């Protein structure tokens, strides 16, 4: 007679049984996004990555599923909890960081400022279509010469009668070339202000950045603003100063600290599976002590990162998360994911450098994730300031 | 029209199946809505979209089967009836059919939709028994279901093609994967399911006394492993020998 199995089997990717801490609804949302990624993203991702394209036709599917602006309330948005949004980011990024980036930019960087700082007319005009994936948004903050120090931006907004005139360049803008509306941050007399710049506005053009070796299944562009004349109705009236764009970034970073757990999980599972099937010296790679050490190090870091994500998710849902705690999660989880990807690559040997396996694709993507939405250096200094009281970057 | 869809939670068919010491399926691990029932829900939702009305899920199972019911509600079903009673563990096909019939009867549905068989037990006996107990005509193995007035018309899948079978409503149909890929439970659907009614019913409320099961599993043995096939080498008459073999096994 077969022995009764232990009540909870140990699962490599959920070793601490975080599953048991999720509500029914959260599990269903996670499973649904996982199935969508399996059915719609994984079959095409190698091709999209290799060709350097984002399949724009997937956007309405993401919208129908409810993934765009899913943590916002009203205007066709889902109104899900922060934890559910995080779980969705995790599953998307287990597919590819490019898709999680698309969803982060659309929801947290483009829809969030309209939802938070926009007029009723702006919300009505853009949010329902953006939630449905019928209109795509992008977020213009970074400039060629203003990265970690965005307050040094040169893009200007000056009054011209009742209108505004914008001039400047924005660089490294995800979704830029495919966006129907750009949220552009520009320096006005009274400080940094946000503007909604629709595609096709005279003087506004975009140029996609090619020859990238990371986030290839995602569009990255330059926004060019030459005497772009906008009515007062284009201004986001609800915020003045750097607090505006920084609050959006805080939302997006929250998605990243979950998403990277997905990328890491994908690499770990690929390496674990490969180590058991690939034989050298007459025995599976998994039977070598060096391989086991790598796998166990991945196991520890992956599961700790998931614990950090879930804990910060619960704190955000309780409305008591600080931006420094988000920095903690972003810094730690991107770092861990990149380490896991690199270690997984060594287990896969030469196979690890091909697109047949997800590992080097995640690894290359994570190089961008390490840098965008606050570089690892800046998040380190944010945490350094939090514990010492000394600002090291000014 | 009112459509009842029977649904069941089963152990994840992608995980290895284990038996408990009394030869029952171990239901302690990961559990999912039976994939066969997802086709039933899909068929019900399509008919509702075409004709209006409501889709009611009916399930018999332990408390944790609520997860599978919620999946069906997330796909778009309107409400659910969940018969749950500890004494029902290990119920056989007949008792299951009796319970489902007792739960469905007060609903007076126009149509009852079932999968052809459960993916775990695979007896395929519950839907026909249920139809008899409800006094409804049954149309089985439907790859397409249409409602025209008070008639239910199905394309009944056969080995050769399909038959068109018509029945007077109220009727029971069993559906195959041919009815179409089950829709995603959208995130909106998942969140809306939270506020949908799941009526919990105990055995006593159905007026059914649990008798001794009509069948029990006496023993379990591994299936015989397949023997190696015969290798036919071509010495000029291989084609005839292969043909003779195919005739012998009635393949041609």
Coordinates of C-alpha atoms in Angstrom, one line a residue:
Chain A
X1 CA 0.0 0.0 0.0
X2 CA 1.2 3.4 -0.9
X3 CA 2.3 5.6 2.0
X4 CA 0.2 8.7 2.6
X5 CA 2.0 11.7 1.3
X6 CA 2.8 14.6 3.8
X7 CA -0.1 17.1 3.9
X8 CA 1.9 19.8 2.3
X9 CA 4.4 18.9 -0.3
X10 CA 7.4 21.1 -0.5
X11 CA 7.3 23.1 -3.7
X12 CA 10.7 24.5 -4.9
X13 CA 9.1 27.8 -6.1
X14 CA 6.9 28.2 -3.1
X15 CA 9.0 26.5 -0.4
X16 CA 7.5 28.5 2.4
X17 CA 3.9 27.8 1.3
X18 CA 3.0 31.4 0.7
X19 CA 0.1 30.0 -1.3
X20 CA -1.7 29.3 2.0
X21 CA -1.5 33.1 2.8
X22 CA -3.4 34.1 -0.4
X23 CA -7.2 34.6 -0.4
X24 CA -9.3 32.6 -2.9
X25 CA -9.8 35.7 -5.1
X26 CA -6.0 36.3 -5.2
X27 CA -5.3 32.7 -6.1
X28 CA -7.9 32.9 -8.9
X29 CA -6.4 36.2 -10.2
X30 CA -2.9 34.7 -10.2
X31 CA -4.0 31.5 -11.9
X32 CA -5.9 33.5 -14.6
X33 CA -2.9 35.7 -15.4
X34 CA -0.6 32.6 -15.3
X35 CA -2.8 30.9 -17.8
X36 CA -2.9 34.0 -20.0
X37 CA 0.9 34.2 -20.0
X38 CA 1.1 30.5 -20.9
X39 CA -1.4 30.7 -23.7
X40 CA -0.7 34.2 -25.2
X41 CA 2.8 35.3 -24.3
X42 CA 5.1 32.3 -24.0
X43 CA 4.2 30.9 -27.5
X44 CA 5.3 34.2 -29.2
X45 CA 7.9 35.6 -26.9
X46 CA 11.0 34.1 -28.5
X47 CA 10.0 35.5 -31.9
X48 CA 9.0 38.9 -30.5
X49 CA 12.2 39.2 -28.5
X50 CA 14.4 38.1 -31.4
X51 CA 12.6 40.5 -33.8
X52 CA 12.6 43.3 -31.3
X53 CA 8.8 43.9 -31.5
X54 CA 5.9 44.4 -29.1
X55 CA 2.7 42.7 -30.3
X56 CA 0.4 45.7 -30.0
X57 CA -2.6 43.4 -30.6
X58 CA -2.1 41.9 -27.2
X59 CA -2.9 45.3 -25.5
X60 CA -6.7 44.9 -25.8
X61 CA -6.4 41.4 -24.6
X62 CA -4.6 42.7 -21.5
X63 CA -7.4 45.2 -21.1
X64 CA -10.2 42.7 -21.5
X65 CA -8.6 40.6 -18.8
X66 CA -8.6 43.6 -16.5
X67 CA -4.8 44.1 -16.1
X68 CA -4.5 47.7 -17.2
X69 CA -4.8 50.1 -14.3
X70 CA -6.1 47.2 -12.3
X71 CA -5.4 48.7 -8.9
X72 CA -7.2 51.9 -9.7
X73 CA -10.9 52.5 -8.8
X74 CA -13.6 53.5 -11.3
X75 CA -13.4 54.7 -14.9
X76 CA -13.5 51.1 -16.2
X77 CA -10.6 50.1 -13.9
X78 CA -10.7 46.9 -11.9
X79 CA -10.2 48.3 -8.4
X80 CA -8.2 45.2 -7.3
X81 CA -6.0 45.1 -4.2
X82 CA -2.3 46.0 -4.3
X83 CA -1.5 42.3 -3.5
X84 CA -3.6 41.1 -6.5
X85 CA -1.9 43.7 -8.7
X86 CA 1.5 42.4 -7.5
X87 CA 0.6 38.8 -8.2
X88 CA -0.4 39.8 -11.7
X89 CA 2.9 41.6 -12.2
X90 CA 4.7 38.5 -11.0
X91 CA 3.0 36.2 -13.5
X92 CA 3.5 38.6 -16.3
X93 CA 7.2 39.0 -15.7
X94 CA 7.5 35.2 -15.4
X95 CA 6.6 35.5 -19.0
X96 CA 8.8 38.5 -19.9
X97 CA 9.8 41.8 -18.3
X98 CA 8.7 43.6 -21.5
X99 CA 5.0 42.7 -20.8
X100 CA 5.2 43.6 -17.2
X101 CA 6.8 46.9 -18.2
X102 CA 4.0 47.5 -20.6
X103 CA 1.4 47.0 -17.9
X104 CA 3.4 49.0 -15.3
X105 CA 3.8 52.0 -17.6
X106 CA 0.2 51.9 -18.8
X107 CA -1.3 51.5 -15.3
X108 CA 1.1 53.0 -12.8
X109 CA 2.9 55.7 -14.9
X110 CA 0.3 56.9 -17.4
X111 CA -3.1 56.1 -16.0
X112 CA -2.2 56.7 -12.3
X113 CA -1.3 60.4 -12.8
X114 CA -4.4 61.0 -14.8
X115 CA -6.5 59.2 -12.2
X116 CA -4.7 61.0 -9.3
X117 CA -4.0 64.5 -10.6
X118 CA -6.3 64.9 -13.7
X119 CA -9.5 66.8 -14.2
X120 CA -12.8 64.9 -14.5
X121 CA -12.8 65.6 -18.2
X122 CA -9.3 64.1 -18.6
X123 CA -10.3 61.0 -16.6
X124 CA -13.4 60.5 -18.7
X125 CA -11.5 61.0 -21.9
X126 CA -8.6 58.7 -21.3
X127 CA -9.1 56.2 -18.5
X128 CA -11.8 53.9 -19.9
X129 CA -10.0 53.6 -23.2
X130 CA -6.7 53.0 -21.5
X131 CA -8.2 50.4 -19.2
X132 CA -9.6 48.6 -22.2
X133 CA -6.2 48.7 -24.0
X134 CA -7.7 50.7 -26.8
X135 CA -5.5 53.7 -26.0
X136 CA -1.9 53.3 -24.9
X137 CA 0.0 55.7 -22.7
X138 CA 3.6 56.5 -21.9
X139 CA 5.4 58.5 -19.3
X140 CA 8.0 61.2 -20.2
X141 CA 10.3 62.1 -17.3
X142 CA 13.8 60.9 -18.1
X143 CA 15.9 63.0 -20.5
X144 CA 19.2 62.5 -22.4
X145 CA 21.0 64.5 -19.6
X146 CA 18.6 63.9 -16.7
X147 CA 18.4 60.3 -15.4
X148 CA 18.8 59.7 -11.7
X149 CA 18.6 63.5 -11.2
X150 CA 15.2 64.2 -13.0
X151 CA 14.9 67.6 -11.3
X152 CA 17.6 68.8 -13.6
X153 CA 15.3 68.4 -16.6
X154 CA 15.5 70.9 -19.4
X155 CA 12.1 70.3 -20.9
X156 CA 10.2 73.5 -20.4
X157 CA 6.6 74.6 -20.3
X158 CA 6.0 78.3 -20.8
X159 CA 2.8 80.3 -20.9
X160 CA 1.6 81.7 -24.3
X161 CA -1.7 83.5 -23.6
X162 CA -4.1 80.9 -22.4
X163 CA -2.0 78.1 -23.8
X164 CA 1.2 76.3 -22.9
X165 CA 4.2 75.7 -25.2
X166 CA 6.5 72.7 -24.5
X167 CA 10.0 72.3 -25.7
X168 CA 12.5 69.5 -24.9
X169 CA 13.5 65.8 -25.4
X170 CA 12.5 62.8 -23.3
X171 CA 14.6 59.6 -23.7
X172 CA 14.2 55.9 -22.7
X173 CA 10.4 56.1 -22.8
X174 CA 8.7 52.7 -22.7
X175 CA 5.7 52.6 -25.1
X176 CA 6.7 56.0 -26.5
X177 CA 6.4 55.1 -30.2
X178 CA 3.0 53.3 -29.8
X179 CA 1.4 55.7 -27.3
X180 CA -1.8 57.5 -28.0
X181 CA -1.1 59.9 -25.1
X182 CA 2.2 60.9 -23.4
X183 CA 2.2 62.1 -19.8
X184 CA 5.1 64.7 -20.1
X185 CA 6.7 66.4 -17.1
X186 CA 8.1 69.8 -17.9
X187 CA 9.6 72.7 -15.9
X188 CA 7.2 75.7 -15.6
X189 CA 7.7 78.9 -13.7
X190 CA 6.1 77.5 -10.6
X191 CA 7.9 74.1 -10.7
X192 CA 7.5 70.8 -12.6
X193 CA 4.1 70.3 -14.1
X194 CA 2.5 67.3 -15.9
X195 CA 0.8 67.6 -19.3
X196 CA -1.2 65.2 -21.5
X197 CA 0.2 65.3 -25.0
X198 CA -1.9 63.3 -27.5
X199 CA -0.2 61.6 -30.4
X200 CA -0.3 63.8 -33.5
X201 CA -0.1 67.1 -31.7
X202 CA 1.9 69.5 -34.0
X203 CA 5.5 69.6 -33.0
X204 CA 5.3 66.3 -31.0
X205 CA 7.1 63.3 -32.6
X206 CA 8.8 60.1 -31.4
X207 CA 11.7 58.0 -32.5
X208 CA 12.1 54.4 -31.5
X209 CA 15.4 53.2 -30.1
X210 CA 16.7 50.1 -31.9
X211 CA 19.8 47.9 -31.4
X212 CA 18.8 47.2 -27.8
X213 CA 19.9 43.9 -26.2
X214 CA 17.4 44.1 -23.3
X215 CA 13.6 44.4 -23.1
X216 CA 13.5 43.6 -26.8
X217 CA 9.8 42.7 -26.7
X218 CA 9.0 46.3 -25.5
X219 CA 9.1 49.6 -27.4
X220 CA 11.6 52.2 -26.1
X221 CA 11.5 55.6 -27.6
X222 CA 12.6 59.2 -27.6
X223 CA 9.9 61.9 -27.4
X224 CA 10.7 65.1 -29.2
X225 CA 8.8 68.3 -28.3
X226 CA 9.3 71.3 -30.6
X227 CA 7.1 74.3 -29.8
X228 CA 4.2 71.9 -28.9
X229 CA 1.2 74.2 -28.2
X230 CA -1.2 72.8 -25.7
X231 CA -4.5 74.2 -24.2
X232 CA -4.9 74.7 -20.5
X233 CA -7.1 71.5 -20.5
X234 CA -3.9 69.5 -21.2
X235 CA -2.4 70.4 -17.8
X236 CA -2.7 67.9 -14.9
X237 CA -3.9 70.5 -12.3
X238 CA -3.6 68.3 -9.2
X239 CA 0.1 68.5 -8.6
X240 CA 3.1 70.8 -8.8
X241 CA 6.8 69.8 -8.3
X242 CA 8.7 66.6 -8.4
X243 CA 6.3 65.0 -6.0
X244 CA 4.1 64.3 -9.1
X245 CA 6.4 62.1 -11.1
X246 CA 8.0 60.6 -8.1
X247 CA 4.6 59.4 -6.7
X248 CA 4.0 57.6 -10.1
X249 CA 7.5 56.0 -9.9
X250 CA 6.7 54.7 -6.4
X251 CA 3.7 52.9 -7.8
X252 CA 5.6 51.4 -10.7
X253 CA 8.5 50.3 -8.4
X254 CA 6.0 48.4 -6.3
X255 CA 5.0 46.4 -9.4
X256 CA 8.7 45.7 -10.1
X257 CA 9.4 44.3 -6.7
X258 CA 6.8 41.6 -7.4
X259 CA 7.5 41.2 -11.1
X260 CA 11.1 40.3 -10.7
X261 CA 10.1 37.4 -8.4
X262 CA 8.4 36.0 -11.5
X263 CA 11.5 36.4 -13.7
X264 CA 13.6 34.7 -11.0
X265 CA 11.1 31.9 -10.7
X266 CA 11.2 31.2 -14.4
X267 CA 15.0 31.0 -14.4
X268 CA 15.1 28.9 -11.3
X269 CA 12.6 26.4 -12.7
X270 CA 14.4 26.2 -16.0
X271 CA 17.7 25.5 -14.2
X272 CA 16.2 23.0 -11.8
X273 CA 14.5 21.0 -14.6
X274 CA 17.7 21.1 -16.7
X275 CA 19.9 19.9 -13.9
X276 CA 17.8 16.8 -13.4
X277 CA 17.7 15.8 -17.1
X278 CA 21.2 16.7 -18.3
X279 CA 23.8 14.1 -17.6
X280 CA 27.6 14.6 -17.5
X281 CA 30.2 12.1 -16.2
X282 CA 27.4 9.6 -16.2
X283 CA 25.1 11.3 -13.8
X284 CA 22.7 14.2 -13.7
X285 CA 24.0 17.7 -13.1
X286 CA 21.7 17.8 -10.1
X287 CA 23.8 15.2 -8.4
X288 CA 26.9 17.4 -8.3
X289 CA 27.4 19.3 -5.1
X290 CA 28.4 22.5 -6.8
X291 CA 25.1 22.4 -8.8
X292 CA 23.1 21.7 -5.6
X293 CA 24.7 24.6 -3.9
X294 CA 23.7 26.9 -6.8
X295 CA 20.2 25.6 -6.8
X296 CA 19.8 25.9 -3.0
X297 CA 21.1 29.5 -3.1
X298 CA 18.5 30.3 -5.7
X299 CA 15.9 28.5 -3.6
X300 CA 16.7 30.7 -0.6
X301 CA 16.8 34.0 -2.4
X302 CA 13.8 33.4 -4.6
X303 CA 11.6 32.4 -1.7
X304 CA 12.8 35.2 0.5
X305 CA 12.1 37.7 -2.3
X306 CA 8.6 36.3 -2.6
X307 CA 8.1 36.8 1.1
X308 CA 9.3 40.4 0.9
X309 CA 6.9 41.0 -2.0
X310 CA 3.9 39.5 -0.2
X311 CA 4.6 41.4 3.0
X312 CA 5.0 44.7 1.2
X313 CA 1.8 44.0 -0.7
X314 CA -0.1 43.5 2.5
X315 CA 1.4 46.7 4.0
X316 CA 0.4 48.6 0.9
X317 CA -3.2 47.3 1.1
X318 CA -3.2 48.4 4.7
X319 CA -2.1 51.9 3.6
X320 CA 1.0 51.9 5.6
X321 CA 3.9 51.3 3.2
X322 CA 6.6 54.0 2.9
X323 CA 8.6 54.8 -0.3
X324 CA 11.7 53.7 1.5
X325 CA 10.1 50.3 2.0
X326 CA 9.3 50.1 -1.7
X327 CA 13.0 51.0 -2.3
X328 CA 14.0 48.1 -0.1
X329 CA 11.8 45.7 -2.2
X330 CA 12.9 47.0 -5.5
X331 CA 16.6 47.0 -4.7
X332 CA 16.6 43.6 -3.1
X333 CA 14.3 41.7 -5.5
X334 CA 15.9 43.0 -8.7
X335 CA 19.3 42.2 -7.4
X336 CA 18.2 38.7 -6.3
X337 CA 16.5 38.0 -9.6
X338 CA 19.6 39.0 -11.6
X339 CA 21.8 36.8 -9.5
X340 CA 19.4 33.9 -9.9
X341 CA 19.3 34.5 -13.7
X342 CA 23.1 34.5 -13.9
X343 CA 23.5 31.4 -11.7
X344 CA 20.8 29.6 -13.7
X345 CA 22.6 30.4 -16.9
X346 CA 25.7 28.6 -15.6
X347 CA 23.7 25.5 -14.9
X348 CA 22.3 25.5 -18.4
X349 CA 25.8 25.8 -19.9
X350 CA 25.8 26.7 -23.6
X351 CA 22.0 26.1 -23.8
X352 CA 21.7 28.9 -21.4
X353 CA 22.7 31.5 -24.0
X354 CA 19.9 30.6 -26.5
X355 CA 16.3 31.7 -26.7
X356 CA 15.2 28.1 -26.5
X357 CA 15.4 28.6 -22.7
X358 CA 14.0 31.7 -20.9
X359 CA 17.1 32.3 -18.9
X360 CA 19.3 34.7 -20.9
X361 CA 16.2 36.6 -22.1
X362 CA 15.3 37.3 -18.4
X363 CA 18.9 38.0 -17.6
X364 CA 19.2 40.6 -20.3
X365 CA 15.8 42.1 -19.4
X366 CA 16.8 42.4 -15.8
X367 CA 19.7 44.6 -16.7
X368 CA 17.2 47.2 -17.7
X369 CA 15.0 46.6 -14.7
X370 CA 18.1 47.1 -12.4
X371 CA 18.4 50.6 -13.9
X372 CA 14.9 51.9 -14.6
X373 CA 12.5 53.2 -12.0
X374 CA 15.4 54.3 -9.8
X375 CA 18.8 52.7 -10.3
X376 CA 20.2 50.2 -7.8
X377 CA 22.6 52.9 -6.8
X378 CA 19.9 55.5 -6.0
X379 CA 17.8 53.0 -4.1
X380 CA 20.9 52.1 -2.1
X381 CA 21.4 55.8 -1.2
X382 CA 17.7 56.2 -0.4
X383 CA 18.1 53.4 2.1
X384 CA 21.4 54.7 3.3
X385 CA 19.7 58.1 4.0
X386 CA 16.9 56.3 5.8
X387 CA 19.2 54.6 8.3
X388 CA 21.8 57.3 8.7
X389 CA 19.9 60.5 8.2
X390 CA 22.5 61.6 5.7
X391 CA 21.7 62.3 2.0
X392 CA 24.7 61.0 0.1
X393 CA 23.5 62.0 -3.4
X394 CA 23.3 65.7 -3.1
Chain B
X1 CA -34.3 30.5 -19.9
X2 CA -32.9 28.9 -16.8
X3 CA -29.8 26.8 -17.3
X4 CA -28.3 24.5 -14.6
X5 CA -24.7 23.4 -15.1
X6 CA -23.4 20.7 -12.8
X7 CA -19.8 21.2 -11.7
X8 CA -17.3 19.2 -9.7
X9 CA -14.0 19.9 -8.0
X10 CA -11.4 17.2 -8.8
X11 CA -7.8 16.6 -7.8
X12 CA -5.5 18.4 -10.3
X13 CA -5.4 16.0 -13.2
X14 CA -1.9 17.2 -14.0
X15 CA -0.6 16.0 -10.7
X16 CA 0.0 12.3 -9.9
X17 CA -3.1 10.7 -8.5
X18 CA -2.9 8.8 -5.2
X19 CA -5.4 6.5 -3.4
X20 CA -6.2 6.5 0.2
X21 CA -6.1 3.3 2.3
X22 CA -9.8 2.6 1.5
X23 CA -9.2 2.8 -2.3
X24 CA -10.7 6.3 -2.6
X25 CA -9.0 9.1 -4.6
X26 CA -6.9 11.2 -2.3
X27 CA -8.5 14.6 -2.5
X28 CA -6.1 16.3 -0.1
X29 CA -3.8 18.0 -2.7
X30 CA -4.3 20.7 -5.3
X31 CA -7.8 20.7 -6.6
X32 CA -9.4 22.3 -9.7
X33 CA -12.7 22.7 -11.4
X34 CA -13.1 19.6 -13.6
X35 CA -11.9 20.7 -17.1
X36 CA -14.8 18.8 -18.6
X37 CA -17.2 21.0 -16.5
X38 CA -15.6 24.1 -17.9
X39 CA -17.0 23.2 -21.2
X40 CA -20.4 22.8 -19.6
X41 CA -20.1 26.3 -18.1
X42 CA -19.0 27.7 -21.5
X43 CA -21.9 26.1 -23.2
X44 CA -24.3 27.5 -20.6
X45 CA -22.9 31.0 -20.9
X46 CA -23.1 31.0 -24.7
X47 CA -26.8 30.0 -24.5
X48 CA -27.5 32.7 -21.9
X49 CA -25.8 35.3 -24.1
X50 CA -28.0 34.2 -27.1
X51 CA -31.3 33.8 -25.2
X52 CA -31.0 35.7 -21.9
X53 CA -31.9 34.1 -18.6
X54 CA -29.5 32.8 -15.9
X55 CA -26.9 30.1 -15.4
X56 CA -27.0 28.3 -12.0
X57 CA -24.2 26.0 -11.0
X58 CA -25.0 23.0 -8.9
X59 CA -22.2 21.1 -7.1
X60 CA -21.9 18.3 -4.6
X61 CA -18.6 18.3 -2.7
X62 CA -16.7 19.1 0.4
X63 CA -16.4 22.7 1.7
X64 CA -13.2 23.3 -0.3
X65 CA -15.2 22.7 -3.5
X66 CA -16.3 26.3 -3.0
X67 CA -13.1 27.2 -4.9
X68 CA -14.2 25.4 -8.0
X69 CA -17.7 26.9 -7.8
X70 CA -16.1 30.3 -7.5
X71 CA -14.2 29.6 -10.7
X72 CA -17.5 28.9 -12.5
X73 CA -19.0 32.1 -11.1
X74 CA -15.9 34.0 -12.2
X75 CA -16.4 32.8 -15.7
X76 CA -19.9 34.4 -15.6
X77 CA -22.4 32.0 -14.0
X78 CA -25.0 33.9 -12.0
X79 CA -25.3 31.9 -8.8
X80 CA -24.6 28.5 -7.3
X81 CA -26.0 25.7 -5.1
X82 CA -23.5 23.8 -3.1
X83 CA -24.5 20.5 -1.5
X84 CA -22.0 19.8 1.2
X85 CA -22.3 17.1 3.9
X86 CA -19.5 15.1 5.6
X87 CA -21.5 12.0 5.2
X88 CA -21.4 12.2 1.4
X89 CA -17.6 11.5 1.2
X90 CA -17.2 8.5 -1.1
X91 CA -20.7 8.8 -2.6
X92 CA -21.1 6.5 -5.7
X93 CA -22.7 7.6 -9.0
X94 CA -26.3 6.7 -8.0
X95 CA -26.2 8.7 -4.7
X96 CA -24.5 11.6 -6.5
X97 CA -27.2 11.6 -9.1
X98 CA -29.9 11.5 -6.4
X99 CA -28.4 14.4 -4.6
X100 CA -28.0 16.5 -7.7
X101 CA -31.6 15.7 -8.8
X102 CA -33.0 16.7 -5.4
X103 CA -31.0 20.0 -5.6
X104 CA -31.9 20.8 -9.2
X105 CA -35.6 19.9 -9.1
X106 CA -36.8 22.9 -7.2
X107 CA -35.1 25.2 -9.7
X108 CA -37.3 23.9 -12.6
X109 CA -34.6 24.6 -15.2
X110 CA -35.2 24.6 -18.9
X111 CA -31.9 22.9 -19.5
X112 CA -29.4 20.9 -17.5
X113 CA -25.9 20.8 -18.9
X114 CA -23.3 18.2 -17.7
X115 CA -19.8 17.2 -18.9
X116 CA -19.8 13.8 -20.5
X117 CA -18.0 12.3 -17.5
X118 CA -15.9 13.5 -14.6
X119 CA -12.2 13.5 -15.2
X120 CA -11.4 11.8 -11.9
X121 CA -14.1 9.1 -11.5
X122 CA -14.8 8.8 -15.3
X123 CA -17.9 6.6 -14.8
X124 CA -20.0 8.7 -17.2
X125 CA -23.0 7.4 -15.3
X126 CA -24.2 10.4 -13.4
X127 CA -25.6 12.5 -16.3
X128 CA -27.9 9.7 -17.6
X129 CA -29.0 8.8 -14.1
X130 CA -29.7 12.4 -13.4
X131 CA -31.8 12.8 -16.5
X132 CA -33.9 9.7 -15.5
X133 CA -34.4 11.0 -12.0
X134 CA -35.4 14.4 -13.3
X135 CA -37.7 12.8 -15.9
X136 CA -36.0 14.7 -18.7
X137 CA -34.9 13.5 -22.1
X138 CA -31.2 13.4 -22.6
X139 CA -29.0 14.3 -25.5
X140 CA -25.4 13.2 -25.0
X141 CA -22.0 14.0 -26.4
X142 CA -23.1 17.3 -27.8
X143 CA -20.5 19.4 -29.6
X144 CA -23.1 22.1 -30.3
X145 CA -26.2 23.0 -28.4
X146 CA -29.0 25.2 -29.8
X147 CA -32.3 26.2 -28.3
X148 CA -35.2 26.8 -30.7
X149 CA -38.4 27.6 -29.0
X150 CA -39.1 24.8 -26.5
X151 CA -36.8 22.4 -28.4
X152 CA -33.2 21.7 -27.6
X153 CA -31.2 20.7 -30.6
X154 CA -27.7 19.2 -30.4
X155 CA -25.0 17.9 -32.7
X156 CA -24.2 14.6 -31.1
X157 CA -20.6 13.7 -31.8
X158 CA -20.0 10.2 -33.2
X159 CA -17.0 8.3 -34.5
X160 CA -18.1 9.0 -38.1
X161 CA -19.3 12.6 -37.7
X162 CA -22.3 13.9 -35.9
X163 CA -26.0 13.3 -35.5
X164 CA -28.6 16.0 -35.1
X165 CA -30.7 15.1 -32.1
X166 CA -33.7 17.1 -30.9
X167 CA -35.4 17.0 -27.5
X168 CA -38.3 18.7 -25.9
X169 CA -37.2 21.1 -23.1
X170 CA -36.7 20.7 -20.2
X171 CA -33.9 18.4 -21.2
X172 CA -30.4 17.3 -20.1
X173 CA -27.4 17.5 -22.4
X174 CA -23.9 16.4 -21.9
X175 CA -21.2 18.4 -23.8
X176 CA -17.8 17.6 -25.2
X177 CA -14.8 19.9 -25.8
X178 CA -16.5 20.6 -29.2
X179 CA -18.7 23.4 -27.7
X180 CA -15.7 25.7 -27.7
X181 CA -12.7 26.7 -25.6
X182 CA -13.8 27.8 -22.1
X183 CA -13.5 31.5 -21.6
X184 CA -11.0 33.1 -19.2
X185 CA -12.4 34.0 -15.9
X186 CA -11.6 37.7 -16.4
X187 CA -10.2 39.6 -13.4
X188 CA -13.5 41.6 -13.4
X189 CA -15.4 38.3 -13.3
X190 CA -13.3 37.1 -10.4
X191 CA -14.0 40.2 -8.4
X192 CA -17.7 40.2 -9.3
X193 CA -18.0 36.5 -8.2
X194 CA -17.3 37.7 -4.6
X195 CA -20.8 39.1 -4.3
X196 CA -22.7 36.3 -6.1
X197 CA -24.9 33.9 -4.1
X198 CA -23.7 30.4 -3.2
X199 CA -26.5 28.6 -1.4
X200 CA -25.2 26.0 1.0
X201 CA -27.5 23.0 1.3
X202 CA -27.1 20.1 3.7
X203 CA -28.3 16.6 3.1
X204 CA -31.2 16.8 5.5
X205 CA -32.7 19.7 3.6
X206 CA -32.9 17.6 0.5
X207 CA -35.0 14.9 2.2
X208 CA -32.5 12.2 1.2
X209 CA -31.5 9.4 3.6
X210 CA -28.0 8.1 2.8
X211 CA -28.4 4.3 2.2
X212 CA -25.5 2.0 1.7
X213 CA -23.7 2.6 -1.6
X214 CA -24.8 0.6 -4.6
X215 CA -21.2 0.0 -5.5
X216 CA -17.9 -0.1 -3.7
X217 CA -14.3 -0.5 -4.8
X218 CA -13.0 -3.9 -3.6
X219 CA -9.5 -3.8 -4.8
X220 CA -7.1 -1.9 -7.0
X221 CA -4.4 -3.4 -9.3
X222 CA -2.0 -1.9 -11.8
X223 CA -2.9 -2.2 -15.4
X224 CA -1.0 -4.8 -17.4
X225 CA 2.1 -3.3 -19.0
X226 CA 1.9 -3.3 -22.8
X227 CA 3.7 -6.1 -24.5
X228 CA 6.2 -5.4 -27.2
X229 CA 4.5 -5.5 -30.6
X230 CA 5.4 -7.8 -33.5
X231 CA 8.0 -6.6 -35.9
X232 CA 7.1 -7.4 -39.5
X233 CA 10.2 -7.4 -41.8
X234 CA 9.4 -7.0 -45.5
X235 CA 10.3 -10.2 -47.4
X236 CA 7.9 -9.4 -50.2
X237 CA 4.5 -10.0 -48.5
X238 CA 4.7 -7.5 -45.6
X239 CA 1.8 -5.5 -46.9
X240 CA -0.5 -8.6 -46.9
X241 CA 0.5 -9.6 -43.4
X242 CA -0.1 -6.1 -42.1
X243 CA -3.5 -6.1 -43.8
X244 CA -4.3 -9.5 -42.3
X245 CA -3.4 -8.2 -38.9
X246 CA -5.6 -5.1 -39.3
X247 CA -8.5 -7.2 -40.4
X248 CA -8.0 -9.5 -37.4
X249 CA -8.1 -6.6 -34.9
X250 CA -11.1 -5.2 -36.8
X251 CA -9.3 -2.0 -37.6
X252 CA -10.3 -2.2 -41.2

